Amino acid sequence: KQEVTQIPAALSVPEGENLVLNCSFTDSAIYNLQWFRQDPGKGLTSLLLIQSSQREQTSGRLNASLDKSSGRSTLYIAASQPGDSATYLCAVRSGGSEKLVFGKGTKLTVNP
Amino acid sequence: EAGVVQSPRYKIIEKKQPVAFWCNPISGHNTLYWYRQNLGQGPELLIRYENEEAVDDSQLPKDRFSAERLKGVDSTLKIQPAELGDSAVYLCASSLAGYEQYFGPGTRLTVT
């Protein structure tokens, strides 16, 4: 059974800082991994999707990496802004399944 | 392009009452998902449809929950009767052939 863990559960940083959010999963036989953002009271917004054959994906100030063999992914946010404050969720789709297994998320606060 | 639409956005009911949620997926997306998200947790899959067929409902509490997707487009999720533990956010998502999932804003259910 796939399990996804996100560390830390909460993170507070000053504006302008670069930061890394971590995601680990127990079964390395994954199809892809998605990073989502969730604002309070809102749904999930997909940020980046990494296929199992890829090592990283980039979108603007965001960079996600994937190391299947170690069961880890990181989301790097450069030059953080107060508008980046949200909960970031990592989700893994295992091979042979269309089910996404989510972590509990990391709540990020960027202070002006 | 319109995103995934859900209604209502909020619902407050007394326990033992019935409740229904509606979802309209992104046009052309054949796969539709219902997730439940408890406070402080990641979403968990309840049921997945491919067109009109429910292909994964293993996590759906079938004694009180039911779902349908008529004509392979809109879907409704029903709870009857609701219990206090059903208080959560119910998220609908859709995808094209099981690729990247796009989420709606969710319905926040409070059972009193």
PDB file of C-alpha atoms in Angstrom:
ATOM      1  CA  LYS A   1       0.000   0.000   0.000  1.00  0.00           C
ATOM      2  CA  GLN A   2       1.416   3.347  -1.098  1.00  0.00           C
ATOM      3  CA  GLU A   3       1.966   5.874   1.678  1.00  0.00           C
ATOM      4  CA  VAL A   4       2.979   9.492   1.138  1.00  0.00           C
ATOM      5  CA  THR A   5       4.615  11.638   3.794  1.00  0.00           C
ATOM      6  CA  GLN A   6       5.281  15.365   3.672  1.00  0.00           C
ATOM      7  CA  ILE A   7       7.760  17.138   5.887  1.00  0.00           C
ATOM      8  CA  PRO A   8       7.530  19.647   7.442  1.00  0.00           C
ATOM      9  CA  ALA A   9       3.832  19.928   8.262  1.00  0.00           C
ATOM     10  CA  ALA A  10       4.182  23.704   8.481  1.00  0.00           C
ATOM     11  CA  LEU A  11       6.809  26.207   7.424  1.00  0.00           C
ATOM     12  CA  SER A  12       7.111  29.950   7.975  1.00  0.00           C
ATOM     13  CA  VAL A  13       9.681  31.988   6.048  1.00  0.00           C
ATOM     14  CA  PRO A  14      10.400  35.667   5.345  1.00  0.00           C
ATOM     15  CA  GLU A  15       9.628  37.041   1.913  1.00  0.00           C
ATOM     16  CA  GLY A  16      12.367  36.532  -0.664  1.00  0.00           C
ATOM     17  CA  GLU A  17      13.725  33.323   0.800  1.00  0.00           C
ATOM     18  CA  ASN A  18      14.248  30.206  -1.299  1.00  0.00           C
ATOM     19  CA  LEU A  19      12.666  27.104   0.213  1.00  0.00           C
ATOM     20  CA  VAL A  20      12.260  23.370  -0.266  1.00  0.00           C
ATOM     21  CA  LEU A  21       9.244  21.203   0.527  1.00  0.00           C
ATOM     22  CA  ASN A  22       9.750  17.472   0.861  1.00  0.00           C
ATOM     23  CA  CYS A  23       7.643  14.486  -0.140  1.00  0.00           C
ATOM     24  CA  SER A  24       8.467  10.821   0.357  1.00  0.00           C
ATOM     25  CA  PHE A  25       6.623   7.709  -0.808  1.00  0.00           C
ATOM     26  CA  THR A  26       6.967   4.063   0.146  1.00  0.00           C
ATOM     27  CA  ASP A  27       6.454   2.278  -3.193  1.00  0.00           C
ATOM     28  CA  SER A  28       8.845   3.371  -5.941  1.00  0.00           C
ATOM     29  CA  ALA A  29       6.741   1.786  -8.705  1.00  0.00           C
ATOM     30  CA  ILE A  30       4.990   5.028  -9.527  1.00  0.00           C
ATOM     31  CA  TYR A  31       3.439   6.278 -12.759  1.00  0.00           C
ATOM     32  CA  ASN A  32       3.704   9.970 -11.941  1.00  0.00           C
ATOM     33  CA  LEU A  33       3.802  12.480  -9.114  1.00  0.00           C
ATOM     34  CA  GLN A  34       1.868  15.752  -8.865  1.00  0.00           C
ATOM     35  CA  TRP A  35       2.357  18.793  -6.690  1.00  0.00           C
ATOM     36  CA  PHE A  36      -0.780  20.775  -5.853  1.00  0.00           C
ATOM     37  CA  ARG A  37      -1.498  24.036  -4.113  1.00  0.00           C
ATOM     38  CA  GLN A  38      -4.576  24.505  -1.931  1.00  0.00           C
ATOM     39  CA  ASP A  39      -5.700  27.896  -0.651  1.00  0.00           C
ATOM     40  CA  PRO A  40      -7.980  28.013   2.427  1.00  0.00           C
ATOM     41  CA  GLY A  41     -11.505  26.950   1.547  1.00  0.00           C
ATOM     42  CA  LYS A  42     -10.572  26.262  -2.052  1.00  0.00           C
ATOM     43  CA  GLY A  43      -9.945  23.280  -4.275  1.00  0.00           C
ATOM     44  CA  LEU A  44      -6.608  21.994  -5.510  1.00  0.00           C
ATOM     45  CA  THR A  45      -4.569  23.698  -8.211  1.00  0.00           C
ATOM     46  CA  SER A  46      -2.096  21.515 -10.063  1.00  0.00           C
ATOM     47  CA  LEU A  47       1.388  23.041 -10.055  1.00  0.00           C
ATOM     48  CA  LEU A  48       3.640  20.441 -11.615  1.00  0.00           C
ATOM     49  CA  LEU A  49       3.345  16.861 -12.831  1.00  0.00           C
ATOM     50  CA  ILE A  50       6.435  14.670 -13.141  1.00  0.00           C
ATOM     51  CA  GLN A  51       6.275  11.425 -15.084  1.00  0.00           C
ATOM     52  CA  SER A  52       8.152   8.441 -13.659  1.00  0.00           C
ATOM     53  CA  SER A  53      10.732   8.710 -16.462  1.00  0.00           C
ATOM     54  CA  GLN A  54      11.492  12.353 -15.678  1.00  0.00           C
ATOM     55  CA  ARG A  55      13.856  13.794 -13.087  1.00  0.00           C
ATOM     56  CA  GLU A  56      12.426  17.287 -12.776  1.00  0.00           C
ATOM     57  CA  GLN A  57       9.886  19.808 -14.009  1.00  0.00           C
ATOM     58  CA  THR A  58       9.996  23.579 -13.872  1.00  0.00           C
ATOM     59  CA  SER A  59       7.330  26.248 -14.008  1.00  0.00           C
ATOM     60  CA  GLY A  60       8.321  29.831 -13.297  1.00  0.00           C
ATOM     61  CA  ARG A  61       9.748  30.019  -9.772  1.00  0.00           C
ATOM     62  CA  LEU A  62       8.835  26.401  -9.057  1.00  0.00           C
ATOM     63  CA  ASN A  63      11.021  23.373  -9.629  1.00  0.00           C
ATOM     64  CA  ALA A  64      10.039  19.833  -8.708  1.00  0.00           C
ATOM     65  CA  SER A  65      12.459  16.938  -8.684  1.00  0.00           C
ATOM     66  CA  LEU A  66      11.844  13.212  -8.519  1.00  0.00           C
ATOM     67  CA  ASP A  67      14.130  10.434  -7.291  1.00  0.00           C
ATOM     68  CA  LYS A  68      12.163   7.214  -7.678  1.00  0.00           C
ATOM     69  CA  SER A  69      14.857   4.946  -6.306  1.00  0.00           C
ATOM     70  CA  SER A  70      14.909   6.760  -2.982  1.00  0.00           C
ATOM     71  CA  GLY A  71      11.171   7.438  -2.976  1.00  0.00           C
ATOM     72  CA  ARG A  72      11.529  11.201  -2.756  1.00  0.00           C
ATOM     73  CA  SER A  73      10.397  14.383  -4.433  1.00  0.00           C
ATOM     74  CA  THR A  74      11.148  17.991  -3.591  1.00  0.00           C
ATOM     75  CA  LEU A  75       9.388  21.204  -4.544  1.00  0.00           C
ATOM     76  CA  TYR A  76      11.740  24.163  -4.698  1.00  0.00           C
ATOM     77  CA  ILE A  77      10.238  27.660  -4.558  1.00  0.00           C
ATOM     78  CA  ALA A  78      12.581  30.496  -5.467  1.00  0.00           C
ATOM     79  CA  ALA A  79      12.276  34.032  -4.146  1.00  0.00           C
ATOM     80  CA  SER A  80       9.143  33.322  -2.107  1.00  0.00           C
ATOM     81  CA  GLN A  81       6.316  35.881  -2.005  1.00  0.00           C
ATOM     82  CA  PRO A  82       3.396  36.373   0.423  1.00  0.00           C
ATOM     83  CA  GLY A  83       1.099  35.172  -2.360  1.00  0.00           C
ATOM     84  CA  ASP A  84       2.800  31.773  -2.173  1.00  0.00           C
ATOM     85  CA  SER A  85       1.217  31.228   1.246  1.00  0.00           C
ATOM     86  CA  ALA A  86      -0.945  28.098   0.946  1.00  0.00           C
ATOM     87  CA  THR A  87      -0.924  24.383   1.665  1.00  0.00           C
ATOM     88  CA  TYR A  88       1.165  22.344  -0.764  1.00  0.00           C
ATOM     89  CA  LEU A  89       0.140  18.756  -1.374  1.00  0.00           C
ATOM     90  CA  CYS A  90       2.118  15.964  -2.990  1.00  0.00           C
ATOM     91  CA  ALA A  91       0.233  13.112  -4.688  1.00  0.00           C
ATOM     92  CA  VAL A  92       1.511   9.894  -6.194  1.00  0.00           C
ATOM     93  CA  ARG A  93      -0.104   7.751  -8.853  1.00  0.00           C
ATOM     94  CA  SER A  94       1.173   4.196  -8.700  1.00  0.00           C
ATOM     95  CA  GLY A  95       1.781   2.107 -11.781  1.00  0.00           C
ATOM     96  CA  GLY A  96      -1.321   0.190 -12.843  1.00  0.00           C
ATOM     97  CA  SER A  97      -3.621   2.483 -10.894  1.00  0.00           C
ATOM     98  CA  GLU A  98      -5.335   5.788 -11.586  1.00  0.00           C
ATOM     99  CA  LYS A  99      -5.740   6.485  -7.909  1.00  0.00           C
ATOM    100  CA  LEU A 100      -3.825   9.439  -6.481  1.00  0.00           C
ATOM    101  CA  VAL A 101      -2.474   8.916  -2.974  1.00  0.00           C
ATOM    102  CA  PHE A 102      -1.938  12.216  -1.201  1.00  0.00           C
ATOM    103  CA  GLY A 103       0.259  13.364   1.620  1.00  0.00           C
ATOM    104  CA  LYS A 104      -1.174  15.527   4.385  1.00  0.00           C
ATOM    105  CA  GLY A 105       0.439  18.629   2.972  1.00  0.00           C
ATOM    106  CA  THR A 106       2.825  21.350   4.092  1.00  0.00           C
ATOM    107  CA  LYS A 107       1.284  24.641   5.178  1.00  0.00           C
ATOM    108  CA  LEU A 108       3.524  27.453   3.967  1.00  0.00           C
ATOM    109  CA  THR A 109       3.404  30.991   5.312  1.00  0.00           C
ATOM    110  CA  VAL A 110       5.523  33.665   3.657  1.00  0.00           C
ATOM    111  CA  ASN A 111       5.801  36.758   5.838  1.00  0.00           C
ATOM    112  CA  PRO A 112       6.153  40.217   4.257  1.00  0.00           C
TER     113      PRO A 112
ATOM    114  CA  GLU B   1     -11.845  26.772 -20.880  1.00  0.00           C
ATOM    115  CA  ALA B   2     -14.145  26.286 -17.910  1.00  0.00           C
ATOM    116  CA  GLY B   3     -12.800  24.230 -15.040  1.00  0.00           C
ATOM    117  CA  VAL B   4     -14.511  21.601 -12.936  1.00  0.00           C
ATOM    118  CA  VAL B   5     -17.736  23.008 -11.505  1.00  0.00           C
ATOM    119  CA  GLN B   6     -19.219  21.873  -8.207  1.00  0.00           C
ATOM    120  CA  SER B   7     -22.314  22.842  -6.292  1.00  0.00           C
ATOM    121  CA  PRO B   8     -23.226  23.706  -3.689  1.00  0.00           C
ATOM    122  CA  ARG B   9     -20.046  25.218  -2.280  1.00  0.00           C
ATOM    123  CA  TYR B  10     -21.252  24.900   1.295  1.00  0.00           C
ATOM    124  CA  LYS B  11     -23.910  22.751   2.951  1.00  0.00           C
ATOM    125  CA  ILE B  12     -24.990  22.500   6.560  1.00  0.00           C
ATOM    126  CA  ILE B  13     -27.396  19.724   7.512  1.00  0.00           C
ATOM    127  CA  GLU B  14     -28.527  17.885  10.604  1.00  0.00           C
ATOM    128  CA  LYS B  15     -27.465  14.299  11.106  1.00  0.00           C
ATOM    129  CA  LYS B  16     -29.710  11.666   9.535  1.00  0.00           C
ATOM    130  CA  GLN B  17     -30.692  14.059   6.744  1.00  0.00           C
ATOM    131  CA  PRO B  18     -29.860  13.319   3.094  1.00  0.00           C
ATOM    132  CA  VAL B  19     -27.507  15.492   1.031  1.00  0.00           C
ATOM    133  CA  ALA B  20     -26.375  15.534  -2.587  1.00  0.00           C
ATOM    134  CA  PHE B  21     -23.431  17.101  -4.365  1.00  0.00           C
ATOM    135  CA  TRP B  22     -23.173  17.851  -8.064  1.00  0.00           C
ATOM    136  CA  CYS B  23     -20.134  17.963 -10.341  1.00  0.00           C
ATOM    137  CA  ASN B  24     -19.668  19.045 -13.948  1.00  0.00           C
ATOM    138  CA  PRO B  25     -16.241  17.999 -15.274  1.00  0.00           C
ATOM    139  CA  ILE B  26     -14.088  19.722 -17.857  1.00  0.00           C
ATOM    140  CA  SER B  27     -15.573  19.250 -21.293  1.00  0.00           C
ATOM    141  CA  GLY B  28     -14.208  16.163 -23.000  1.00  0.00           C
ATOM    142  CA  HIS B  29     -12.775  14.592 -19.845  1.00  0.00           C
ATOM    143  CA  ASN B  30     -13.927  10.986 -19.708  1.00  0.00           C
ATOM    144  CA  THR B  31     -12.637  10.165 -16.225  1.00  0.00           C
ATOM    145  CA  LEU B  32     -14.297  11.639 -13.152  1.00  0.00           C
ATOM    146  CA  TYR B  33     -13.265  11.250  -9.506  1.00  0.00           C
ATOM    147  CA  TRP B  34     -14.896  11.999  -6.165  1.00  0.00           C
ATOM    148  CA  TYR B  35     -12.546  12.567  -3.218  1.00  0.00           C
ATOM    149  CA  ARG B  36     -13.211  13.322   0.430  1.00  0.00           C
ATOM    150  CA  GLN B  37     -10.834  15.569   2.372  1.00  0.00           C
ATOM    151  CA  ASN B  38     -10.984  15.610   6.158  1.00  0.00           C
ATOM    152  CA  LEU B  39      -9.552  18.551   8.049  1.00  0.00           C
ATOM    153  CA  GLY B  40      -5.755  18.523   8.036  1.00  0.00           C
ATOM    154  CA  GLN B  41      -5.585  15.526   5.713  1.00  0.00           C
ATOM    155  CA  GLY B  42      -4.982  14.937   2.040  1.00  0.00           C
ATOM    156  CA  PRO B  43      -7.916  13.963  -0.193  1.00  0.00           C
ATOM    157  CA  GLU B  44      -8.900  10.292  -0.348  1.00  0.00           C
ATOM    158  CA  LEU B  45     -10.550   8.719  -3.370  1.00  0.00           C
ATOM    159  CA  LEU B  46     -14.162   7.622  -2.952  1.00  0.00           C
ATOM    160  CA  ILE B  47     -15.059   6.602  -6.486  1.00  0.00           C
ATOM    161  CA  ARG B  48     -13.720   6.839 -10.038  1.00  0.00           C
ATOM    162  CA  TYR B  49     -15.770   6.799 -13.240  1.00  0.00           C
ATOM    163  CA  GLU B  50     -14.642   6.090 -16.752  1.00  0.00           C
ATOM    164  CA  ASN B  51     -17.459   7.459 -18.861  1.00  0.00           C
ATOM    165  CA  GLU B  52     -20.633   6.070 -17.227  1.00  0.00           C
ATOM    166  CA  GLU B  53     -18.951   3.128 -15.509  1.00  0.00           C
ATOM    167  CA  ALA B  54     -17.792   3.160 -11.904  1.00  0.00           C
ATOM    168  CA  VAL B  55     -14.448   1.373 -12.210  1.00  0.00           C
ATOM    169  CA  ASP B  56     -13.159   1.904  -8.662  1.00  0.00           C
ATOM    170  CA  ASP B  57     -15.603   2.315  -5.775  1.00  0.00           C
ATOM    171  CA  SER B  58     -13.705   0.276  -3.216  1.00  0.00           C
ATOM    172  CA  GLN B  59     -13.444   3.209  -0.782  1.00  0.00           C
ATOM    173  CA  LEU B  60     -17.087   4.281  -1.059  1.00  0.00           C
ATOM    174  CA  PRO B  61     -19.129   3.475   2.095  1.00  0.00           C
ATOM    175  CA  LYS B  62     -21.914   1.805   0.202  1.00  0.00           C
ATOM    176  CA  ASP B  63     -24.333   1.575   3.102  1.00  0.00           C
ATOM    177  CA  ARG B  64     -24.963   5.305   3.002  1.00  0.00           C
ATOM    178  CA  PHE B  65     -23.144   6.716  -0.024  1.00  0.00           C
ATOM    179  CA  SER B  66     -24.200   6.432  -3.645  1.00  0.00           C
ATOM    180  CA  ALA B  67     -23.045   8.049  -6.845  1.00  0.00           C
ATOM    181  CA  GLU B  68     -24.082   8.202 -10.448  1.00  0.00           C
ATOM    182  CA  ARG B  69     -22.777   9.629 -13.689  1.00  0.00           C
ATOM    183  CA  LEU B  70     -25.531   9.702 -16.217  1.00  0.00           C
ATOM    184  CA  LYS B  71     -24.550  10.037 -19.893  1.00  0.00           C
ATOM    185  CA  GLY B  72     -20.899  10.075 -18.886  1.00  0.00           C
ATOM    186  CA  VAL B  73     -20.819  13.793 -18.106  1.00  0.00           C
ATOM    187  CA  ASP B  74     -22.254  15.264 -14.870  1.00  0.00           C
ATOM    188  CA  SER B  75     -22.121  13.311 -11.653  1.00  0.00           C
ATOM    189  CA  THR B  76     -23.908  13.382  -8.317  1.00  0.00           C
ATOM    190  CA  LEU B  77     -22.731  12.024  -4.984  1.00  0.00           C
ATOM    191  CA  LYS B  78     -25.363  11.347  -2.346  1.00  0.00           C
ATOM    192  CA  ILE B  79     -25.225  10.595   1.363  1.00  0.00           C
ATOM    193  CA  GLN B  80     -28.285   9.188   3.102  1.00  0.00           C
ATOM    194  CA  PRO B  81     -28.460   9.397   6.035  1.00  0.00           C
ATOM    195  CA  ALA B  82     -25.602  11.734   6.930  1.00  0.00           C
ATOM    196  CA  GLU B  83     -23.571  11.174  10.090  1.00  0.00           C
ATOM    197  CA  LEU B  84     -21.453  13.594  12.103  1.00  0.00           C
ATOM    198  CA  GLY B  85     -18.285  11.941  10.775  1.00  0.00           C
ATOM    199  CA  ASP B  86     -19.245  12.810   7.205  1.00  0.00           C
ATOM    200  CA  SER B  87     -18.310  16.447   7.796  1.00  0.00           C
ATOM    201  CA  ALA B  88     -15.547  17.099   5.271  1.00  0.00           C
ATOM    202  CA  VAL B  89     -14.796  18.728   1.933  1.00  0.00           C
ATOM    203  CA  TYR B  90     -15.980  16.704  -1.048  1.00  0.00           C
ATOM    204  CA  LEU B  91     -13.850  17.289  -4.116  1.00  0.00           C
ATOM    205  CA  CYS B  92     -14.586  16.371  -7.701  1.00  0.00           C
ATOM    206  CA  ALA B  93     -11.822  15.992 -10.268  1.00  0.00           C
ATOM    207  CA  SER B  94     -11.654  15.060 -13.921  1.00  0.00           C
ATOM    208  CA  SER B  95      -8.995  13.927 -16.360  1.00  0.00           C
ATOM    209  CA  LEU B  96      -8.571  12.945 -19.967  1.00  0.00           C
ATOM    210  CA  ALA B  97      -7.812   9.248 -20.186  1.00  0.00           C
ATOM    211  CA  GLY B  98      -6.444   9.189 -16.648  1.00  0.00           C
ATOM    212  CA  TYR B  99      -3.662  11.703 -17.183  1.00  0.00           C
ATOM    213  CA  GLU B 100      -3.378  14.909 -15.135  1.00  0.00           C
ATOM    214  CA  GLN B 101      -6.270  15.424 -12.723  1.00  0.00           C
ATOM    215  CA  TYR B 102      -7.999  18.795 -12.426  1.00  0.00           C
ATOM    216  CA  PHE B 103      -9.942  19.576  -9.286  1.00  0.00           C
ATOM    217  CA  GLY B 104     -13.046  21.615  -8.609  1.00  0.00           C
ATOM    218  CA  PRO B 105     -13.453  24.042  -5.672  1.00  0.00           C
ATOM    219  CA  GLY B 106     -15.128  21.414  -3.497  1.00  0.00           C
ATOM    220  CA  THR B 107     -18.257  21.285  -1.337  1.00  0.00           C
ATOM    221  CA  ARG B 108     -17.744  21.851   2.368  1.00  0.00           C
ATOM    222  CA  LEU B 109     -20.244  19.711   4.286  1.00  0.00           C
ATOM    223  CA  THR B 110     -21.009  20.310   7.932  1.00  0.00           C
ATOM    224  CA  VAL B 111     -23.216  17.786   9.717  1.00  0.00           C
ATOM    225  CA  THR B 112     -24.618  18.990  13.055  1.00  0.00           C
TER     226      THR B 112
END
